[in-house]
mmCIF file of C-alpha atoms and ligand atoms in Angstrom:
data_model
loop_
_atom_site.group_PDB
_atom_site.id
_atom_site.type_symbol
_atom_site.label_atom_id
_atom_site.label_comp_id
_atom_site.label_asym_id
_atom_site.label_seq_id
_atom_site.Cartn_x
_atom_site.Cartn_y
_atom_site.Cartn_z
ATOM 1 C CA MET U 766 0.000 0.000 0.000
ATOM 2 C CA PRO U 767 1.271 3.558 -0.695
ATOM 3 C CA LYS U 768 2.750 5.324 2.320
ATOM 4 C CA THR U 769 1.469 8.909 2.408
ATOM 5 C CA ASP U 770 3.356 11.728 4.156
ATOM 6 C CA GLY U 771 0.803 13.515 6.363
ATOM 7 C CA ALA U 772 3.074 16.494 7.110
ATOM 8 C CA ARG U 773 3.596 17.032 3.383
ATOM 9 C CA VAL U 774 -0.173 16.913 2.777
ATOM 10 C CA ILE U 775 -0.788 19.573 5.443
ATOM 11 C CA ALA U 776 2.083 21.737 4.152
ATOM 12 C CA ASP U 777 0.788 21.620 0.570
ATOM 13 C CA LEU U 778 -2.778 22.388 1.644
ATOM 14 C CA LYS U 779 -1.474 25.415 3.572
ATOM 15 C CA ARG U 780 0.626 26.531 0.600
ATOM 16 C CA LEU U 781 -2.359 26.202 -1.750
ATOM 17 C CA ALA U 782 -4.435 28.257 0.716
ATOM 18 C CA GLU U 783 -1.950 31.147 0.333
ATOM 19 C CA PHE U 784 -3.367 31.774 -3.153
ATOM 20 C CA GLY U 785 -6.185 34.149 -2.226
ATOM 21 C CA ARG U 786 -5.948 33.828 1.552
ATOM 22 C CA TYR U 787 -8.873 35.487 3.377
ATOM 23 C CA LYS U 788 -8.815 35.332 7.208
ATOM 24 C CA THR U 789 -8.446 31.585 7.931
ATOM 25 C CA GLY U 790 -10.104 30.740 4.607
ATOM 26 C CA VAL U 791 -9.604 31.488 0.922
ATOM 27 C CA HIS U 792 -11.158 33.786 -1.672
ATOM 28 C CA ARG U 793 -10.183 32.233 -5.008
ATOM 29 C CA PRO U 794 -12.945 32.500 -7.623
ATOM 30 C CA THR U 795 -12.447 30.601 -10.879
ATOM 31 C CA TYR U 796 -10.056 32.355 -13.330
ATOM 32 C CA SER U 797 -9.116 35.077 -10.829
ATOM 33 C CA ALA U 798 -5.385 35.912 -10.788
ATOM 34 C CA GLU U 799 -5.024 33.804 -7.617
ATOM 35 C CA ASP U 800 -6.850 30.863 -9.183
ATOM 36 C CA VAL U 801 -4.691 30.976 -12.311
ATOM 37 C CA ALA U 802 -1.496 31.195 -10.228
ATOM 38 C CA SER U 803 -2.636 28.241 -8.085
ATOM 39 C CA ARG U 804 -3.287 26.139 -11.205
ATOM 40 C CA HIS U 805 0.220 26.819 -12.494
ATOM 41 C CA TRP U 806 1.574 25.909 -9.042
ATOM 42 C CA LEU U 807 -0.389 22.638 -9.117
ATOM 43 C CA ALA U 808 0.933 21.849 -12.602
ATOM 44 C CA GLU U 809 4.482 22.277 -11.251
ATOM 45 C CA LYS U 810 3.718 19.968 -8.325
ATOM 46 C CA PHE U 811 2.335 17.361 -10.741
ATOM 47 C CA ALA U 812 5.556 17.646 -12.787
ATOM 48 C CA ASP U 813 7.632 17.240 -9.602
ATOM 49 C CA ALA U 814 5.710 13.999 -8.969
ATOM 50 C CA GLY U 815 6.906 12.669 -12.332
ATOM 51 C CA LEU U 816 3.693 13.388 -14.221
ATOM 52 C CA ASP U 817 3.076 15.222 -17.486
ATOM 53 C CA PRO U 818 0.949 18.223 -16.471
ATOM 54 C CA VAL U 819 -1.602 19.815 -18.797
ATOM 55 C CA ILE U 820 -3.677 22.933 -18.148
ATOM 56 C CA ASP U 821 -6.442 22.717 -20.718
ATOM 57 C CA GLY U 822 -8.732 25.201 -22.441
ATOM 58 C CA ILE U 823 -11.229 25.383 -19.561
ATOM 59 C CA GLY U 824 -8.559 25.491 -16.827
ATOM 60 C CA ASN U 825 -8.570 21.828 -15.767
ATOM 61 C CA VAL U 826 -5.129 20.753 -14.514
ATOM 62 C CA ILE U 827 -4.394 17.084 -15.228
ATOM 63 C CA GLY U 828 -1.217 15.187 -14.316
ATOM 64 C CA ARG U 829 -0.935 12.810 -17.260
ATOM 65 C CA ARG U 830 0.787 9.491 -16.776
ATOM 66 C CA GLN U 831 1.654 8.269 -20.236
ATOM 67 C CA GLN U 832 3.250 4.867 -19.552
ATOM 68 C CA ALA U 833 0.568 3.140 -17.503
ATOM 69 C CA SER U 834 -1.842 0.707 -19.072
ATOM 70 C CA ARG U 835 -4.610 1.124 -16.451
ATOM 71 C CA ARG U 836 -5.285 4.505 -14.927
ATOM 72 C CA LEU U 837 -7.302 5.939 -12.066
ATOM 73 C CA LEU U 838 -8.311 9.586 -12.237
ATOM 74 C CA VAL U 839 -8.148 11.162 -8.746
ATOM 75 C CA GLY U 840 -8.943 14.699 -7.620
ATOM 76 C CA SER U 841 -11.504 17.430 -7.064
ATOM 77 C CA HIS U 842 -11.837 21.144 -7.896
ATOM 78 C CA SER U 843 -9.353 23.824 -6.844
ATOM 79 C CA GLU U 844 -11.225 27.170 -6.934
ATOM 80 C CA THR U 845 -13.204 28.248 -3.864
ATOM 81 C CA GLN U 846 -16.498 29.875 -3.015
ATOM 82 C CA PRO U 847 -16.310 33.654 -2.423
ATOM 83 C CA HIS U 848 -14.632 34.013 0.989
ATOM 84 C CA GLY U 849 -14.847 30.239 1.243
ATOM 85 C CA GLY U 850 -12.870 27.593 3.061
ATOM 86 C CA TRP U 851 -9.349 26.276 2.528
ATOM 87 C CA LEU U 852 -10.327 22.599 2.115
ATOM 88 C CA ASP U 853 -13.440 22.524 -0.091
ATOM 89 C CA GLY U 854 -12.016 21.025 -3.284
ATOM 90 C CA ALA U 855 -8.378 21.610 -2.308
ATOM 91 C CA LEU U 856 -8.341 18.566 0.004
ATOM 92 C CA GLY U 857 -9.224 16.148 -2.802
ATOM 93 C CA VAL U 858 -6.707 17.738 -5.183
ATOM 94 C CA ILE U 859 -3.822 17.509 -2.706
ATOM 95 C CA TYR U 860 -4.815 13.935 -1.765
ATOM 96 C CA GLY U 861 -4.472 13.079 -5.461
ATOM 97 C CA LEU U 862 -1.071 14.761 -5.666
ATOM 98 C CA GLU U 863 0.152 12.988 -2.517
ATOM 99 C CA LEU U 864 -1.076 9.642 -3.811
ATOM 100 C CA ALA U 865 0.864 10.151 -7.064
ATOM 101 C CA ARG U 866 4.015 11.031 -5.068
ATOM 102 C CA ALA U 867 3.615 8.124 -2.642
ATOM 103 C CA CYS U 868 3.275 5.669 -5.529
ATOM 104 C CA ALA U 869 6.246 7.166 -7.404
ATOM 105 C CA ALA U 870 8.413 6.722 -4.286
ATOM 106 C CA ASP U 871 7.625 3.004 -3.966
ATOM 107 C CA PRO U 872 9.208 0.757 -6.631
ATOM 108 C CA ALA U 873 6.396 -1.771 -6.205
ATOM 109 C CA LEU U 874 3.781 0.911 -6.948
ATOM 110 C CA ALA U 875 5.631 3.233 -9.304
ATOM 111 C CA GLY U 876 3.906 1.664 -12.319
ATOM 112 C CA LEU U 877 0.373 2.418 -11.046
ATOM 113 C CA GLY U 878 -1.465 4.781 -13.358
ATOM 114 C CA ILE U 879 -2.488 7.527 -10.952
ATOM 115 C CA GLU U 880 -3.621 10.712 -12.730
ATOM 116 C CA PRO U 881 -4.403 13.600 -10.367
ATOM 117 C CA VAL U 882 -6.733 16.352 -11.536
ATOM 118 C CA ALA U 883 -7.906 19.808 -10.393
ATOM 119 C CA TRP U 884 -11.238 20.591 -12.075
ATOM 120 C CA ALA U 885 -12.246 24.134 -12.946
ATOM 121 C CA ASP U 886 -15.340 25.937 -11.665
ATOM 122 C CA GLU U 887 -17.166 23.233 -9.763
ATOM 123 C CA GLU U 888 -18.296 26.107 -7.545
ATOM 124 C CA GLY U 889 -20.246 27.673 -10.394
ATOM 125 C CA HIS U 890 -18.707 31.136 -10.718
ATOM 126 C CA PHE U 891 -19.330 30.948 -14.482
ATOM 127 C CA GLY U 892 -21.473 27.863 -14.967
ATOM 128 C CA ASN U 893 -22.436 24.508 -13.570
ATOM 129 C CA MET U 894 -19.390 22.245 -12.978
ATOM 130 C CA LEU U 895 -17.741 23.566 -16.130
ATOM 131 C CA GLY U 896 -14.436 21.711 -15.848
ATOM 132 C CA SER U 897 -15.676 18.195 -15.168
ATOM 133 C CA ARG U 898 -18.516 18.589 -17.690
ATOM 134 C CA SER U 899 -16.095 19.863 -20.339
ATOM 135 C CA PHE U 900 -13.914 16.819 -19.697
ATOM 136 C CA THR U 901 -16.733 14.262 -19.495
ATOM 137 C CA ASP U 902 -19.199 15.329 -22.195
ATOM 138 C CA GLY U 903 -17.871 18.565 -23.689
ATOM 139 C CA LEU U 904 -19.588 21.941 -23.243
ATOM 140 C CA PRO U 905 -22.082 23.201 -25.852
ATOM 141 C CA GLU U 906 -20.650 26.197 -27.768
ATOM 142 C CA ASP U 907 -23.747 28.293 -27.085
ATOM 143 C CA GLU U 908 -23.356 27.678 -23.349
ATOM 144 C CA ILE U 909 -19.718 28.836 -23.476
ATOM 145 C CA GLU U 910 -20.776 31.939 -25.430
ATOM 146 C CA ALA U 911 -23.551 32.821 -22.993
ATOM 147 C CA ALA U 912 -21.775 31.999 -19.720
ATOM 148 C CA GLN U 913 -20.768 34.880 -17.487
ATOM 149 C CA SER U 914 -19.868 35.523 -13.875
ATOM 150 C CA ARG U 915 -22.231 37.141 -11.373
ATOM 151 C CA ASP U 916 -20.353 40.395 -12.068
ATOM 152 C CA GLY U 917 -21.138 40.107 -15.772
ATOM 153 C CA VAL U 918 -17.673 39.032 -16.988
ATOM 154 C CA PRO U 919 -18.112 36.743 -20.043
ATOM 155 C CA LEU U 920 -16.529 33.306 -19.713
ATOM 156 C CA ARG U 921 -14.656 33.856 -22.987
ATOM 157 C CA ALA U 922 -13.054 37.050 -21.632
ATOM 158 C CA ALA U 923 -12.142 35.355 -18.355
ATOM 159 C CA LEU U 924 -10.507 32.424 -20.179
ATOM 160 C CA ALA U 925 -8.549 34.844 -22.386
ATOM 161 C CA ALA U 926 -7.372 36.879 -19.377
ATOM 162 C CA ALA U 927 -6.387 33.637 -17.635
ATOM 163 C CA GLY U 928 -4.283 32.609 -20.632
ATOM 164 C CA PHE U 929 -6.371 29.468 -21.237
ATOM 165 C CA ALA U 930 -8.189 30.618 -24.416
ATOM 166 C CA GLY U 931 -7.159 28.745 -27.525
ATOM 167 C CA ARG U 932 -5.868 25.711 -25.635
ATOM 168 C CA ALA U 933 -7.417 22.352 -26.435
ATOM 169 C CA CYS U 934 -9.935 20.992 -23.929
ATOM 170 C CA GLU U 935 -8.965 17.559 -22.628
ATOM 171 C CA ARG U 936 -11.673 14.959 -23.163
ATOM 172 C CA LEU U 937 -12.390 11.746 -21.329
ATOM 173 C CA ASP U 938 -11.489 8.526 -23.067
ATOM 174 C CA PRO U 939 -13.410 6.005 -20.945
ATOM 175 C CA ALA U 940 -11.173 3.180 -22.147
ATOM 176 C CA ARG U 941 -8.171 4.966 -20.607
ATOM 177 C CA TYR U 942 -9.499 4.782 -17.033
ATOM 178 C CA VAL U 943 -10.516 2.187 -14.468
ATOM 179 C CA GLY U 944 -12.511 4.997 -12.892
ATOM 180 C CA TYR U 945 -12.555 8.222 -10.872
ATOM 181 C CA LEU U 946 -12.026 8.665 -7.139
ATOM 182 C CA GLU U 947 -12.693 11.905 -5.267
ATOM 183 C CA ALA U 948 -12.113 12.854 -1.647
ATOM 184 C CA HIS U 949 -13.924 15.830 -0.146
ATOM 185 C CA ILE U 950 -14.741 17.353 3.201
ATOM 186 C CA GLU U 951 -18.201 16.264 4.332
ATOM 187 C CA GLN U 952 -19.562 19.836 4.611
ATOM 188 C CA GLY U 953 -22.101 18.567 7.141
ATOM 189 C CA ASP U 954 -21.804 17.320 10.706
ATOM 190 C CA THR U 955 -22.800 13.659 10.387
ATOM 191 C CA LEU U 956 -19.259 12.311 10.846
ATOM 192 C CA GLU U 957 -18.320 14.722 13.615
ATOM 193 C CA ALA U 958 -21.575 14.164 15.508
ATOM 194 C CA THR U 959 -21.035 10.391 15.476
ATOM 195 C CA GLY U 960 -17.286 10.566 16.181
ATOM 196 C CA LEU U 961 -16.515 8.819 12.874
ATOM 197 C CA LYS U 962 -13.574 9.580 10.566
ATOM 198 C CA ILE U 963 -14.418 8.435 7.037
ATOM 199 C CA GLY U 964 -17.642 8.666 5.047
ATOM 200 C CA ILE U 965 -18.095 6.287 2.118
ATOM 201 C CA VAL U 966 -20.447 8.007 -0.296
ATOM 202 C CA GLU U 967 -23.218 5.747 -1.605
ATOM 203 C CA GLY U 968 -24.669 8.318 -3.950
ATOM 204 C CA ILE U 969 -24.914 12.016 -4.660
ATOM 205 C CA ILE U 970 -28.348 13.501 -4.188
ATOM 206 C CA GLY U 971 -30.547 14.795 -6.957
ATOM 207 C CA SER U 972 -32.149 18.186 -6.267
ATOM 208 C CA TRP U 973 -35.553 19.023 -7.752
ATOM 209 C CA ASN U 974 -36.838 22.599 -7.612
ATOM 210 C CA TYR U 975 -40.268 24.145 -8.219
ATOM 211 C CA TRP U 976 -41.799 27.561 -8.340
ATOM 212 C CA VAL U 977 -45.341 27.861 -6.947
ATOM 213 C CA THR U 978 -47.442 30.942 -7.675
ATOM 214 C CA ILE U 979 -50.593 31.890 -5.757
ATOM 215 C CA THR U 980 -52.900 34.483 -7.226
ATOM 216 C CA GLY U 981 -55.575 36.117 -5.050
ATOM 217 C CA GLN U 982 -57.103 39.587 -4.973
ATOM 218 C CA GLN U 983 -55.180 42.550 -3.571
ATOM 219 C CA ASN U 984 -57.486 44.728 -1.487
ATOM 220 C CA HIS U 985 -57.949 47.094 1.489
ATOM 221 C CA ALA U 986 -57.179 45.410 4.824
ATOM 222 C CA GLY U 987 -59.851 47.461 6.663
ATOM 223 C CA THR U 988 -62.838 47.405 4.335
ATOM 224 C CA THR U 989 -62.657 43.959 2.751
ATOM 225 C CA GLN U 990 -64.892 41.514 4.631
ATOM 226 C CA MET U 991 -63.178 38.330 5.683
ATOM 227 C CA ALA U 992 -65.632 36.096 3.828
ATOM 228 C CA ARG U 993 -64.949 37.885 0.535
ATOM 229 C CA ARG U 994 -61.172 37.878 0.687
ATOM 230 C CA LYS U 995 -58.881 36.056 -1.698
ATOM 231 C CA ASP U 996 -55.828 36.369 0.519
ATOM 232 C CA ALA U 997 -52.727 35.002 -1.187
ATOM 233 C CA GLY U 998 -50.772 35.244 2.083
ATOM 234 C CA VAL U 999 -53.148 32.964 3.984
ATOM 235 C CA ALA U 1000 -53.201 30.547 1.043
ATOM 236 C CA MET U 1001 -49.415 30.499 0.977
ATOM 237 C CA VAL U 1002 -49.079 29.716 4.689
ATOM 238 C CA GLN U 1003 -51.686 26.939 4.468
ATOM 239 C CA LEU U 1004 -50.030 25.504 1.388
ATOM 240 C CA ALA U 1005 -46.554 25.558 2.962
ATOM 241 C CA THR U 1006 -47.860 23.737 6.040
ATOM 242 C CA ARG U 1007 -49.645 21.141 3.913
ATOM 243 C CA ILE U 1008 -46.502 20.549 1.839
ATOM 244 C CA HIS U 1009 -44.383 20.073 4.944
ATOM 245 C CA ASP U 1010 -46.866 17.688 6.612
ATOM 246 C CA ARG U 1011 -47.447 15.556 3.512
ATOM 247 C CA PHE U 1012 -43.719 15.361 2.709
ATOM 248 C CA ALA U 1013 -42.960 14.295 6.285
ATOM 249 C CA ALA U 1014 -45.494 11.459 5.925
ATOM 250 C CA ILE U 1015 -43.929 10.001 2.758
ATOM 251 C CA ALA U 1016 -40.204 10.821 3.180
ATOM 252 C CA GLY U 1017 -37.451 8.254 2.812
ATOM 253 C CA PRO U 1018 -34.881 7.931 5.617
ATOM 254 C CA ARG U 1019 -32.737 10.685 4.104
ATOM 255 C CA THR U 1020 -35.053 12.829 2.032
ATOM 256 C CA VAL U 1021 -34.701 16.543 2.802
ATOM 257 C CA TRP U 1022 -36.978 19.344 1.622
ATOM 258 C CA THR U 1023 -36.933 23.091 1.907
ATOM 259 C CA ILE U 1024 -39.178 26.041 1.183
ATOM 260 C CA GLY U 1025 -36.274 28.448 1.006
ATOM 261 C CA ARG U 1026 -37.790 31.432 -0.721
ATOM 262 C CA ILE U 1027 -41.138 33.137 -0.203
ATOM 263 C CA LEU U 1028 -42.400 36.343 -1.755
ATOM 264 C CA LEU U 1029 -45.566 38.203 -0.771
ATOM 265 C CA ASP U 1030 -46.984 40.963 -2.921
ATOM 266 C CA PRO U 1031 -47.271 43.786 -2.092
ATOM 267 C CA ASN U 1032 -45.988 42.738 1.386
ATOM 268 C CA ALA U 1033 -47.534 45.723 3.193
ATOM 269 C CA PRO U 1034 -49.278 45.758 6.601
ATOM 270 C CA SER U 1035 -52.615 47.236 5.482
ATOM 271 C CA ILE U 1036 -53.126 45.435 2.195
ATOM 272 C CA VAL U 1037 -54.611 41.971 1.662
ATOM 273 C CA PRO U 1038 -51.846 40.253 -0.344
ATOM 274 C CA GLY U 1039 -52.828 39.661 -3.956
ATOM 275 C CA ARG U 1040 -50.010 37.389 -4.938
ATOM 276 C CA ALA U 1041 -47.500 35.021 -3.356
ATOM 277 C CA GLU U 1042 -44.674 32.863 -4.622
ATOM 278 C CA LEU U 1043 -42.740 30.096 -2.979
ATOM 279 C CA GLN U 1044 -39.890 27.930 -4.109
ATOM 280 C CA VAL U 1045 -39.947 24.298 -3.087
ATOM 281 C CA GLN U 1046 -36.921 22.016 -3.231
ATOM 282 C CA PHE U 1047 -36.405 18.391 -2.254
ATOM 283 C CA ARG U 1048 -33.346 16.148 -2.434
ATOM 284 C CA ASP U 1049 -32.699 12.423 -2.298
ATOM 285 C CA THR U 1050 -30.306 9.881 -3.767
ATOM 286 C CA ASP U 1051 -33.203 7.563 -4.651
ATOM 287 C CA PRO U 1052 -35.016 8.456 -7.906
ATOM 288 C CA ALA U 1053 -38.152 6.713 -6.597
ATOM 289 C CA TYR U 1054 -38.445 9.174 -3.691
ATOM 290 C CA LEU U 1055 -37.854 12.148 -5.992
ATOM 291 C CA ALA U 1056 -40.668 10.939 -8.253
ATOM 292 C CA LEU U 1057 -42.986 10.337 -5.282
ATOM 293 C CA PHE U 1058 -42.286 13.814 -3.897
ATOM 294 C CA GLU U 1059 -42.984 15.397 -7.275
ATOM 295 C CA GLN U 1060 -46.266 13.549 -7.664
ATOM 296 C CA THR U 1061 -47.319 14.534 -4.145
ATOM 297 C CA LEU U 1062 -46.398 18.191 -4.653
ATOM 298 C CA LEU U 1063 -48.391 18.356 -7.899
ATOM 299 C CA GLU U 1064 -51.397 16.790 -6.132
ATOM 300 C CA ILE U 1065 -51.220 19.279 -3.246
ATOM 301 C CA VAL U 1066 -51.062 22.212 -5.653
ATOM 302 C CA ALA U 1067 -53.920 20.912 -7.814
ATOM 303 C CA GLU U 1068 -56.059 20.368 -4.705
ATOM 304 C CA ALA U 1069 -55.327 23.896 -3.413
ATOM 305 C CA ASP U 1070 -56.163 25.356 -6.812
ATOM 306 C CA ARG U 1071 -59.461 23.429 -6.903
ATOM 307 C CA THR U 1072 -60.475 24.398 -3.366
ATOM 308 C CA GLY U 1073 -59.740 28.111 -3.777
ATOM 309 C CA PRO U 1074 -60.309 30.927 -3.177
ATOM 310 C CA CYS U 1075 -56.914 31.641 -4.736
ATOM 311 C CA ARG U 1076 -55.508 30.166 -7.940
ATOM 312 C CA VAL U 1077 -52.381 28.076 -7.411
ATOM 313 C CA ALA U 1078 -49.961 27.137 -10.210
ATOM 314 C CA ILE U 1079 -46.669 25.273 -10.247
ATOM 315 C CA GLU U 1080 -43.702 25.229 -12.628
ATOM 316 C CA PRO U 1081 -40.600 23.074 -12.408
ATOM 317 C CA MET U 1082 -37.381 25.144 -12.207
ATOM 318 C CA SER U 1083 -34.590 22.558 -12.325
ATOM 319 C CA LYS U 1084 -33.990 18.875 -11.709
ATOM 320 C CA SER U 1085 -30.585 17.281 -11.205
ATOM 321 C CA GLU U 1086 -30.518 13.504 -11.300
ATOM 322 C CA PRO U 1087 -28.992 11.559 -8.390
ATOM 323 C CA ALA U 1088 -25.706 9.787 -9.126
ATOM 324 C CA ALA U 1089 -25.005 6.324 -7.710
ATOM 325 C CA MET U 1090 -21.404 5.636 -6.705
ATOM 326 C CA ASP U 1091 -19.789 2.389 -7.845
ATOM 327 C CA PRO U 1092 -20.518 -0.431 -5.334
ATOM 328 C CA GLY U 1093 -17.176 -2.187 -5.960
ATOM 329 C CA PHE U 1094 -15.221 1.011 -5.314
ATOM 330 C CA GLN U 1095 -17.315 1.653 -2.189
ATOM 331 C CA ALA U 1096 -16.345 -1.755 -0.821
ATOM 332 C CA LEU U 1097 -12.644 -1.041 -1.401
ATOM 333 C CA ILE U 1098 -12.876 2.393 0.276
ATOM 334 C CA GLU U 1099 -14.645 0.736 3.198
ATOM 335 C CA ALA U 1100 -11.915 -1.907 3.487
ATOM 336 C CA ALA U 1101 -9.227 0.816 3.411
ATOM 337 C CA ALA U 1102 -11.107 2.773 6.083
ATOM 338 C CA GLU U 1103 -11.458 -0.360 8.227
ATOM 339 C CA ARG U 1104 -7.681 -1.008 8.006
ATOM 340 C CA ASN U 1105 -6.739 2.541 9.013
ATOM 341 C CA ALA U 1106 -9.648 3.462 11.290
ATOM 342 C CA PRO U 1107 -11.361 0.270 12.483
ATOM 343 C CA GLY U 1108 -15.074 0.796 13.064
ATOM 344 C CA ALA U 1109 -14.830 4.576 12.469
ATOM 345 C CA HIS U 1110 -16.464 4.787 9.046
ATOM 346 C CA LEU U 1111 -19.956 5.176 7.697
ATOM 347 C CA ARG U 1112 -21.764 4.745 4.395
ATOM 348 C CA MET U 1113 -23.718 7.898 3.660
ATOM 349 C CA PRO U 1114 -25.258 9.982 0.893
ATOM 350 C CA SER U 1115 -23.772 13.256 -0.277
ATOM 351 C CA GLY U 1116 -26.211 16.101 0.276
ATOM 352 C CA ALA U 1117 -24.066 18.402 -1.867
ATOM 353 C CA GLY U 1118 -23.211 18.151 -5.542
ATOM 354 C CA HIS U 1119 -19.692 17.155 -6.629
ATOM 355 C CA ASP U 1120 -17.643 16.586 -9.800
ATOM 356 C CA ALA U 1121 -17.958 12.816 -9.216
ATOM 357 C CA GLN U 1122 -21.649 12.986 -10.214
ATOM 358 C CA ILE U 1123 -20.531 14.191 -13.663
ATOM 359 C CA LEU U 1124 -17.739 11.616 -14.111
ATOM 360 C CA SER U 1125 -20.065 8.823 -12.925
ATOM 361 C CA ARG U 1126 -22.105 9.194 -16.135
ATOM 362 C CA ARG U 1127 -19.226 7.731 -18.114
ATOM 363 C CA ILE U 1128 -16.822 5.854 -15.815
ATOM 364 C CA ARG U 1129 -17.050 4.025 -12.499
ATOM 365 C CA SER U 1130 -16.784 6.694 -9.784
ATOM 366 C CA ALA U 1131 -16.686 6.924 -6.006
ATOM 367 C CA MET U 1132 -16.182 9.428 -3.210
ATOM 368 C CA MET U 1133 -15.038 9.509 0.387
ATOM 369 C CA PHE U 1134 -15.559 12.199 3.028
ATOM 370 C CA VAL U 1135 -13.495 13.402 5.979
ATOM 371 C CA PRO U 1136 -15.211 15.226 8.894
ATOM 372 C CA SER U 1137 -15.916 18.961 8.805
ATOM 373 C CA VAL U 1138 -15.461 20.802 12.125
ATOM 374 C CA ALA U 1139 -18.978 21.804 13.297
ATOM 375 C CA GLY U 1140 -20.246 20.873 9.826
ATOM 376 C CA ILE U 1141 -19.326 24.334 8.493
ATOM 377 C CA SER U 1142 -18.438 24.876 4.830
ATOM 378 C CA HIS U 1143 -18.791 27.564 2.130
ATOM 379 C CA HIS U 1144 -17.451 29.929 4.809
ATOM 380 C CA TRP U 1145 -13.907 31.051 5.601
ATOM 381 C CA SER U 1146 -14.043 29.342 9.011
ATOM 382 C CA GLU U 1147 -14.420 25.873 7.393
ATOM 383 C CA ASP U 1148 -11.893 23.429 8.873
ATOM 384 C CA THR U 1149 -10.980 19.790 9.494
ATOM 385 C CA LYS U 1150 -8.687 18.513 12.278
ATOM 386 C CA GLU U 1151 -5.156 17.856 11.046
ATOM 387 C CA ASP U 1152 -5.260 14.275 12.329
ATOM 388 C CA ASP U 1153 -8.409 13.668 10.294
ATOM 389 C CA ILE U 1154 -6.803 15.172 7.165
ATOM 390 C CA VAL U 1155 -3.735 12.953 7.592
ATOM 391 C CA LEU U 1156 -5.798 9.810 8.217
ATOM 392 C CA GLY U 1157 -8.015 10.577 5.231
ATOM 393 C CA ALA U 1158 -4.997 10.876 2.915
ATOM 394 C CA GLN U 1159 -3.845 7.386 3.852
ATOM 395 C CA VAL U 1160 -7.313 5.843 3.473
ATOM 396 C CA PHE U 1161 -7.658 7.549 0.092
ATOM 397 C CA ALA U 1162 -4.285 6.233 -1.073
ATOM 398 C CA ASP U 1163 -5.008 2.684 0.132
ATOM 399 C CA ALA U 1164 -8.400 2.703 -1.573
ATOM 400 C CA ALA U 1165 -6.980 4.071 -4.835
ATOM 401 C CA ALA U 1166 -4.205 1.475 -4.958
ATOM 402 C CA ALA U 1167 -6.701 -1.298 -4.182
ATOM 403 C CA ILE U 1168 -9.018 -0.095 -6.947
ATOM 404 C CA LEU U 1169 -6.204 -0.078 -9.505
ATOM 405 C CA GLN U 1170 -4.888 -3.448 -8.396
ATOM 406 C CA ALA U 1171 -8.384 -4.997 -8.382
ATOM 407 C CA GLY U 1172 -9.186 -3.659 -11.865
HETATM 408 ZN ZN1 ZN Z 650 -16.341 21.254 -3.263
#
């Protein structure tokens, strides 16, 4: 098994966090000067590990290993959320780098085809998982043309400023890889709350989103008799309660749902609201639960519309499909976790989206989690205990070597 150097992992993570340091976290949006500099730094580290680094036309950094006959792609993304944490993405990238170095240092493992990768823009500064999608399926030209940052910078201009425009985009050849393995911080508190060290991801949730509109009659709050009102605010509150109660009755063990956005119009103290909107989201790894939730939501809305006095309409906004992780890879991660941390691991879903859900469409893919302190992420205070980072690196390396050796 590869022998990882925990101190080197921590040192490299801290060095990577210097690119765009913000308090104890990092501000490194995709294609910012700091992001570009960090990608060149990663390419140098990949070269130092004996790999052939490529930074491609979308900013993906891949450490190519030409000689191997069977390869495992390992990594995560390297940009951060605005004022985000130092480990989200970076942990998986440095684990991949360390794995490549540990294998290169061991004559028995030096032939293993480890290819580390740092994907671009998983965090969605310009689009949705641009780097891993570009690599896996290619990006539609019209999407590249239309994409821009929240500040209105076109993707094309950002790529040109970064020095990536005109480079070829690397594309996945499924025959080249045994699969893809990604480590990530959990970003929740399941592992910490249970005192466990390694999460073996069974699947990445799908997230389905809907926009519900309630139309009533705006009117004077003093002169409109109660019996004659078509109060969109009352209808909205009743509908939200009904949705929550019905969802709770049919939920799977890990289904989560949220009404995260509500608008009331005109939202004034002396006016009967004439219109209300709410956005409903639910997530699960099991497509059957997603379908059941959708059917139930449509029924609730149709019933409310029929009963009145307000009209209620629903429109789907977006649906991402859940991604199952490879069962064989899961078993090998679990065995590696059991060797390094007996009894301190857990199979669990991923409540957040990750690059692995994109790769899993084309090649066998799996993920493992390390604990997040207090479950905090997408914030500069995000952290993981050093011991947990070091342990995770070794489990990751053991699992990766086992996957390659098993075929
Ligand atoms: Zn991430």
